[in-house]
mmCIF file of C-alpha atoms in Angstrom:
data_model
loop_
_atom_site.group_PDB
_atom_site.id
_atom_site.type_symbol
_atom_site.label_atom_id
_atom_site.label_comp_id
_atom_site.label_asym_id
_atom_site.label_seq_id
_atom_site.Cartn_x
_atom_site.Cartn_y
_atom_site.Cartn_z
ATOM 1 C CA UNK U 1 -8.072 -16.142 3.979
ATOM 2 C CA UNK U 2 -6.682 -12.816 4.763
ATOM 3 C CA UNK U 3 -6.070 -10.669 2.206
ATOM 4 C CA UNK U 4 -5.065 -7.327 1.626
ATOM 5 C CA UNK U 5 -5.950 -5.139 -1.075
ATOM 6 C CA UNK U 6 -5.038 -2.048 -2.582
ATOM 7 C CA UNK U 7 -5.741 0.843 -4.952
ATOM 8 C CA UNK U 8 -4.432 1.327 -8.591
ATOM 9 C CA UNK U 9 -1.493 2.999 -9.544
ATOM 10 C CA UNK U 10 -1.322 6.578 -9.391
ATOM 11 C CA UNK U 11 0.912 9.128 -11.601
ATOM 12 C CA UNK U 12 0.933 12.946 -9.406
ATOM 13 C CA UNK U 13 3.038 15.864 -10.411
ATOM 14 C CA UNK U 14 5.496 17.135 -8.054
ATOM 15 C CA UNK U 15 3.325 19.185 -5.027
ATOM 16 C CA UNK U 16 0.844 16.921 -5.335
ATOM 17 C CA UNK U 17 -0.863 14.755 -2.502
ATOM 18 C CA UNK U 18 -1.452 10.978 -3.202
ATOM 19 C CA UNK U 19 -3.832 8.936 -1.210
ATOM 20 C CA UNK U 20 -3.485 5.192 -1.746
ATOM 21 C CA UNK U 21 -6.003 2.539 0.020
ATOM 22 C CA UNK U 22 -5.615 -1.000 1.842
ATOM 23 C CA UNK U 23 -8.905 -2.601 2.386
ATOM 24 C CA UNK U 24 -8.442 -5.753 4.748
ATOM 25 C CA UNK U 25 -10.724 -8.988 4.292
ATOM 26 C CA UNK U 26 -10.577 -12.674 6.320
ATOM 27 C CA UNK U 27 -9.962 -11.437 9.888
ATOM 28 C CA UNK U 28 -10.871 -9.066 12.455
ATOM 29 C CA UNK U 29 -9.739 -5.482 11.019
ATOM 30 C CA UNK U 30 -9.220 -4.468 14.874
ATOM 31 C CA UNK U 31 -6.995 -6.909 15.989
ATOM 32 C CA UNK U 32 -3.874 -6.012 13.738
ATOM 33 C CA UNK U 33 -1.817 -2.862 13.292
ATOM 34 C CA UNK U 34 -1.360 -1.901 9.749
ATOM 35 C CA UNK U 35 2.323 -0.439 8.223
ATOM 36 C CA UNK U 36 3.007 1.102 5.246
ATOM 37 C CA UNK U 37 6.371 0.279 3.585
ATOM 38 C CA UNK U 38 7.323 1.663 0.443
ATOM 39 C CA UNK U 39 10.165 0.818 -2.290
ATOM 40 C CA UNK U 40 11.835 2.868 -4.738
ATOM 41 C CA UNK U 41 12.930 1.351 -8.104
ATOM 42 C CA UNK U 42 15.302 -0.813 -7.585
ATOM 43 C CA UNK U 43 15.898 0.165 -3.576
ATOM 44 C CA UNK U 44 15.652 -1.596 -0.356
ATOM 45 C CA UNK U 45 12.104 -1.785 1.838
ATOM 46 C CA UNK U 46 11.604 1.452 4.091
ATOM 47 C CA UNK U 47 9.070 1.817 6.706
ATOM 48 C CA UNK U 48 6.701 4.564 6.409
ATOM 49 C CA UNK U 49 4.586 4.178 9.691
ATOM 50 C CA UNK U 50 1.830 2.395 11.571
ATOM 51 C CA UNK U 51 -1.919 2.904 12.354
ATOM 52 C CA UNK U 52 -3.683 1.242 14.977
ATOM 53 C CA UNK U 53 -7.199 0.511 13.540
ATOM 54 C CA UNK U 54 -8.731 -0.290 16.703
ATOM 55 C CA UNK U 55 -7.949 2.944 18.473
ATOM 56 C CA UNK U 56 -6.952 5.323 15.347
ATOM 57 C CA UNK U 57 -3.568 6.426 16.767
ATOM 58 C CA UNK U 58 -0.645 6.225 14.400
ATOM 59 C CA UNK U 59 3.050 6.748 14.911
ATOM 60 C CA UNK U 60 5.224 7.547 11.906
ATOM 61 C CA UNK U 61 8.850 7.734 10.599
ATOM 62 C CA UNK U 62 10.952 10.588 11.514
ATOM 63 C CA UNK U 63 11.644 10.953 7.376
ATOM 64 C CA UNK U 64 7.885 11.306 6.716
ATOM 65 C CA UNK U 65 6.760 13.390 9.633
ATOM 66 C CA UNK U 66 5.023 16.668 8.610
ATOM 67 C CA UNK U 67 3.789 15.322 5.039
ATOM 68 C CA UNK U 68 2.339 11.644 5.835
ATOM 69 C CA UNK U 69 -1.233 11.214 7.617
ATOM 70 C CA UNK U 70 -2.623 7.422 7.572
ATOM 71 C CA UNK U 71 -6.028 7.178 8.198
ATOM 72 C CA UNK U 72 -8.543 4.308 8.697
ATOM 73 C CA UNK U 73 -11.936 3.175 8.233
ATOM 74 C CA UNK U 74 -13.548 0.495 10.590
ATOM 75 C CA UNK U 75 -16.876 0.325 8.499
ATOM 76 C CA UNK U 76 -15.393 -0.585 5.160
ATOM 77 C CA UNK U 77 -11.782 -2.224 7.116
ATOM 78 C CA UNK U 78 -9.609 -0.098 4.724
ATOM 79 C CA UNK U 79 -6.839 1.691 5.710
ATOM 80 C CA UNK U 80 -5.693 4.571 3.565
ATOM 81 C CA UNK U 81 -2.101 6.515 3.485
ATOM 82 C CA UNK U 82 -2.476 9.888 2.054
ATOM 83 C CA UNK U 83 1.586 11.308 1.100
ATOM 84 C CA UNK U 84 1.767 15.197 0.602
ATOM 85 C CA UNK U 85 4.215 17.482 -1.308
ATOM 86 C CA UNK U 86 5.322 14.956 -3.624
ATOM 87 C CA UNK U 87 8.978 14.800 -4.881
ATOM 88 C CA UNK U 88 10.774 13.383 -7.678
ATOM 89 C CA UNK U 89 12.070 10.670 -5.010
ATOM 90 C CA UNK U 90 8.860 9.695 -4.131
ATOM 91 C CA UNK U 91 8.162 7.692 -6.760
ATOM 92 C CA UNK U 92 7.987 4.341 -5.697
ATOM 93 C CA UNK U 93 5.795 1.018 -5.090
ATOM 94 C CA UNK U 94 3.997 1.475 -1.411
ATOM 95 C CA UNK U 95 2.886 -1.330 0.116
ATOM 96 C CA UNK U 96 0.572 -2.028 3.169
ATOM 97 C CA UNK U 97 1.455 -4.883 5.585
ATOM 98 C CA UNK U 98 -0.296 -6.480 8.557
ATOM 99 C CA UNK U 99 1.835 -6.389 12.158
ATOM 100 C CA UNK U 100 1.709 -9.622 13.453
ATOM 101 C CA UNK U 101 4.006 -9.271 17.597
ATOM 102 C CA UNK U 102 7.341 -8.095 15.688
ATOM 103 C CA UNK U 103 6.731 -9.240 12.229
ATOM 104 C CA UNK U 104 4.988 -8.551 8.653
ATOM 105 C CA UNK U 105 2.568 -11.599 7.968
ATOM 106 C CA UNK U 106 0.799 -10.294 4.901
ATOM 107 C CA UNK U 107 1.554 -7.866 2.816
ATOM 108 C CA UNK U 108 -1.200 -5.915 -0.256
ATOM 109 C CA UNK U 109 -0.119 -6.101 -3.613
ATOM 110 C CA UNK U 110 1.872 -3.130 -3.962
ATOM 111 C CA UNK U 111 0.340 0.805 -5.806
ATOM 112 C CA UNK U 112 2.998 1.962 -8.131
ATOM 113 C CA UNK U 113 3.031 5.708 -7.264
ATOM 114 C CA UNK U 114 5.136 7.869 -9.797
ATOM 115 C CA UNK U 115 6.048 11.540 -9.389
ATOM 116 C CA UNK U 116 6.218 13.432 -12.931
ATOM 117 C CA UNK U 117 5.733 16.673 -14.391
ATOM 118 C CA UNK K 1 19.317 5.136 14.013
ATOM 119 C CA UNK K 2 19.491 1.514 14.234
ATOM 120 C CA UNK K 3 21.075 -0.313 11.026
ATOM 121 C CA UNK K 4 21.246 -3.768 9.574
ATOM 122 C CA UNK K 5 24.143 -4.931 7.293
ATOM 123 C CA UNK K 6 23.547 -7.298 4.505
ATOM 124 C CA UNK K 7 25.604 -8.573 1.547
ATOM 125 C CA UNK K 8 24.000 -6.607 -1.601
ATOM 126 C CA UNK K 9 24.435 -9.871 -3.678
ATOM 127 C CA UNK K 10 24.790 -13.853 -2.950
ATOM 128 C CA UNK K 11 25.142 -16.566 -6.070
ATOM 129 C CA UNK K 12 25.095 -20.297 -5.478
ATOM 130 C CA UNK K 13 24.557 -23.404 -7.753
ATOM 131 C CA UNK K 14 21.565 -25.006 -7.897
ATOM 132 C CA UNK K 15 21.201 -28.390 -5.446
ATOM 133 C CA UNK K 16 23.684 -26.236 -2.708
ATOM 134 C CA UNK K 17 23.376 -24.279 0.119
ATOM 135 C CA UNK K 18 23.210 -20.732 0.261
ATOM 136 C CA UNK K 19 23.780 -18.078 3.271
ATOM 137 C CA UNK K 20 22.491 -15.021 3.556
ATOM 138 C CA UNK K 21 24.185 -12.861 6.628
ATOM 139 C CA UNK K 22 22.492 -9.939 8.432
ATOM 140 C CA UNK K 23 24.652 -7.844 10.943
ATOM 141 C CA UNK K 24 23.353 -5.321 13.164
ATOM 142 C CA UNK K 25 24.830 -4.399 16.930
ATOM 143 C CA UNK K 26 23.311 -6.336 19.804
ATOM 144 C CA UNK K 27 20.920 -8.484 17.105
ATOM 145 C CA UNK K 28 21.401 -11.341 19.197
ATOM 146 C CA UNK K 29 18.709 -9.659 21.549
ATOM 147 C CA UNK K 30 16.109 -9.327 18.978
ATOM 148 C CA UNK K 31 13.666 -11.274 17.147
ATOM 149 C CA UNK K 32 14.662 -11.502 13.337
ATOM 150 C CA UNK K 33 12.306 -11.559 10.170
ATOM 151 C CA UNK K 34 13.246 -13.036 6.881
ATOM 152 C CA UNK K 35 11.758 -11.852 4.027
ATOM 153 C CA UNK K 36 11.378 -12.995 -0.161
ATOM 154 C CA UNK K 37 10.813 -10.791 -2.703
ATOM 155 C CA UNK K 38 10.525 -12.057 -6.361
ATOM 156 C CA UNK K 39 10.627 -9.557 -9.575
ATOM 157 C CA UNK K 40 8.002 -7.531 -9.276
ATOM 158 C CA UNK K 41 6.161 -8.877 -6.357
ATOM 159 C CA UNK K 42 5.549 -7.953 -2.607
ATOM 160 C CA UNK K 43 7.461 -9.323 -0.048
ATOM 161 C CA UNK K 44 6.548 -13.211 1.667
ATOM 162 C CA UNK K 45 7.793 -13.632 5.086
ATOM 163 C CA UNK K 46 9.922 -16.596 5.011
ATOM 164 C CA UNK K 47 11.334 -16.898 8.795
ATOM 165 C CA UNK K 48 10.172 -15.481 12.067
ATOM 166 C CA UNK K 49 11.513 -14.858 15.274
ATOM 167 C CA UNK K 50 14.551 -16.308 14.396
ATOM 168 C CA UNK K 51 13.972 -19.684 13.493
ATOM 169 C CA UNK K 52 10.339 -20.208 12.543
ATOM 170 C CA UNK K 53 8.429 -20.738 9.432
ATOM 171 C CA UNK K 54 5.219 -19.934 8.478
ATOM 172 C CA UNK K 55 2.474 -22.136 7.356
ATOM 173 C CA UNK K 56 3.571 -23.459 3.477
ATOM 174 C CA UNK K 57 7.535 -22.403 3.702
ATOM 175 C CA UNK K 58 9.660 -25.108 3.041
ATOM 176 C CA UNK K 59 11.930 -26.550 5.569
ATOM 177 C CA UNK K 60 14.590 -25.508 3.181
ATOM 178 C CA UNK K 61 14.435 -22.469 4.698
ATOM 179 C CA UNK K 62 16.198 -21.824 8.113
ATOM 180 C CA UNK K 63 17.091 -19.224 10.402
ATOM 181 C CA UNK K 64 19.813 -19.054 13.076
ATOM 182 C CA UNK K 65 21.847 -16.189 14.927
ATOM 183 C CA UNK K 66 25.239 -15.949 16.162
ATOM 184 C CA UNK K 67 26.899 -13.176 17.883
ATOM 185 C CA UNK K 68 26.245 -10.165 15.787
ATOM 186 C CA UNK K 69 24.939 -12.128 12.725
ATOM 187 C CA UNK K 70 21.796 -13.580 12.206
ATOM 188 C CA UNK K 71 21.720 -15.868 9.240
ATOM 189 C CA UNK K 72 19.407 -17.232 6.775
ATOM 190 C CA UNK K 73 20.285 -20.490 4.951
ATOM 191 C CA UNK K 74 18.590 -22.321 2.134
ATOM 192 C CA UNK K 75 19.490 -25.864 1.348
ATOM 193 C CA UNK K 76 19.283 -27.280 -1.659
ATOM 194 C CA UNK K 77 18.562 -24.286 -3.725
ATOM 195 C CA UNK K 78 16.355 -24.370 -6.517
ATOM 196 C CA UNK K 79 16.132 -22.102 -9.401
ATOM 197 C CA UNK K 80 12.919 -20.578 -8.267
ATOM 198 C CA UNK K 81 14.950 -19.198 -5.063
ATOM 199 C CA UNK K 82 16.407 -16.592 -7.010
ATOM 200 C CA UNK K 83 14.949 -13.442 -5.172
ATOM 201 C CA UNK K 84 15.841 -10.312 -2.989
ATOM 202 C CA UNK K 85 16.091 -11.042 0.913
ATOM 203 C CA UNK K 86 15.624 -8.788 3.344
ATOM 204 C CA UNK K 87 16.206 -9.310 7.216
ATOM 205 C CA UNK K 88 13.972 -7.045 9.520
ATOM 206 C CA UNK K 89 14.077 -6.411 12.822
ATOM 207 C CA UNK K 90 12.057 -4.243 15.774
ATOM 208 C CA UNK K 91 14.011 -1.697 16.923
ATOM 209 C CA UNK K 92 13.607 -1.231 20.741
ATOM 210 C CA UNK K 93 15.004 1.947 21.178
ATOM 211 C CA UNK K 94 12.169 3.614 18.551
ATOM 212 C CA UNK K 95 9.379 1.069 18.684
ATOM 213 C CA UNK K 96 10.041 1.070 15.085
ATOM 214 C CA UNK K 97 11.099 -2.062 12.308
ATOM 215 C CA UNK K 98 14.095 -2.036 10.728
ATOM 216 C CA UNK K 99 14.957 -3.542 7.490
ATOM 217 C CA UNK K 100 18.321 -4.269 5.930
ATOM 218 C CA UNK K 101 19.193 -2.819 2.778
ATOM 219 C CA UNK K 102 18.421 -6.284 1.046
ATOM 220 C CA UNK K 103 20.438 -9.096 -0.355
ATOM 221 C CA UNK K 104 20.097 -10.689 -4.115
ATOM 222 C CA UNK K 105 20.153 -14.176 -4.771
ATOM 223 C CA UNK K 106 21.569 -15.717 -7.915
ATOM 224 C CA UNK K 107 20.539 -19.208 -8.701
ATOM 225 C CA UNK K 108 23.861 -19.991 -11.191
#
């Protein structure tokens, strides 16, 4: 069955980078784009941006441009979203979801990222 | 930037029918997502393009658009309905998804 798994939580102090990990099991890692949506506490879902795992090209939201890079790794089928010059406001729970023609199918369990000094 | 308009809260009585609305301009030319969200958990898709369910949704769960508005109804609403939805989708213009800002069911 297809799962999606990802890293612990992570507490960063403001500056920071945070990298958090998505590895993909029970289907062909190639075949499906992989988002990255995040959600603040007690906020609405917001798209981050996509990789393509078969070709490696990734296209991101104007919001994140400049400080998001999301990366992948066809020998392990993990994706990984690394978020740089961490704010206050980036605290939130970032989530990894398989593309599926216009819609999310399966979504990772959610990394509880928190921004603190 | 493209925007979606939902209700930020929805209550019905358990055994009824509840309606979740999502507005956004020319919606009735794109394929709309439904999503679930429990306390503390990550989204389930609950309706696709439109009007279609995946594998282990209940029929309970149905989608339909009119005009501006797409809608998301569940009939006879249970207790363990209470949950965010959220209403998603792909925005032509950007090759980007959209999601609405989320609406919260109350099971009374």
């Amino acid at each position: 069955q297809v799962q999606l798994v990802q890293s612990g939580a992570e507490v960063k102090k403001p500056g920071a980078s945070v990298r958090v990990s998505c590895k993909a099991s029970g289907y062909t890692f190639t075949s499906y784009y992989l988002n990255w949506v995040r959600q603040a506490p007690g906020q609405g879902l917001e798209w981050m941006g996509i990789i393509n795992p078969s070709a490696d090209n990734t296209d991101y939201a104007e919001k994140f441009q400049g400080r998001v890079t999301m990366t992948r790794d066809t020998s392990t089928s993990t994706v990984y979203m690394e978020l740089s010059s961490l704010r206050y406001e980036d605290t939130a729970v970032y989530y990894c979801a398989r593309l599926a023609g216009e819609f999310f199918d399966f979504w990772g369990q959610g990394t509880l990222v928190t921004v603190s000094s | 930037s493209y925007e979606l308009t939902q209700p930020p809260s929805e209550s019905v009585a358990p055994g009824k029918t509840a309606r979740i609305t999502c507005g956004g301009d020319y919606i009735g030319s794109k394929s709309v997502q439904w999503y679930q969200q429990k306390a503390g958990r990550a989204p389930v898709l609950v309706i696709y393009y439109q009007s279609d369910r995946p594998s282990g949704i209940p029929d309970r769960f149905s989608g339909s658009k009119s005009g501006n508005t797409a809608t998301l109804t569940i009939s006879r609403v249970e207790a363990g309905d209470e949950a965010d939805y959220y209403c998603q989708v792909w925005d032509g213009s950007s090759d980007h998804p959209v999601f609405g800002g989320g609406t919260k069911l109350t099971v009374l």
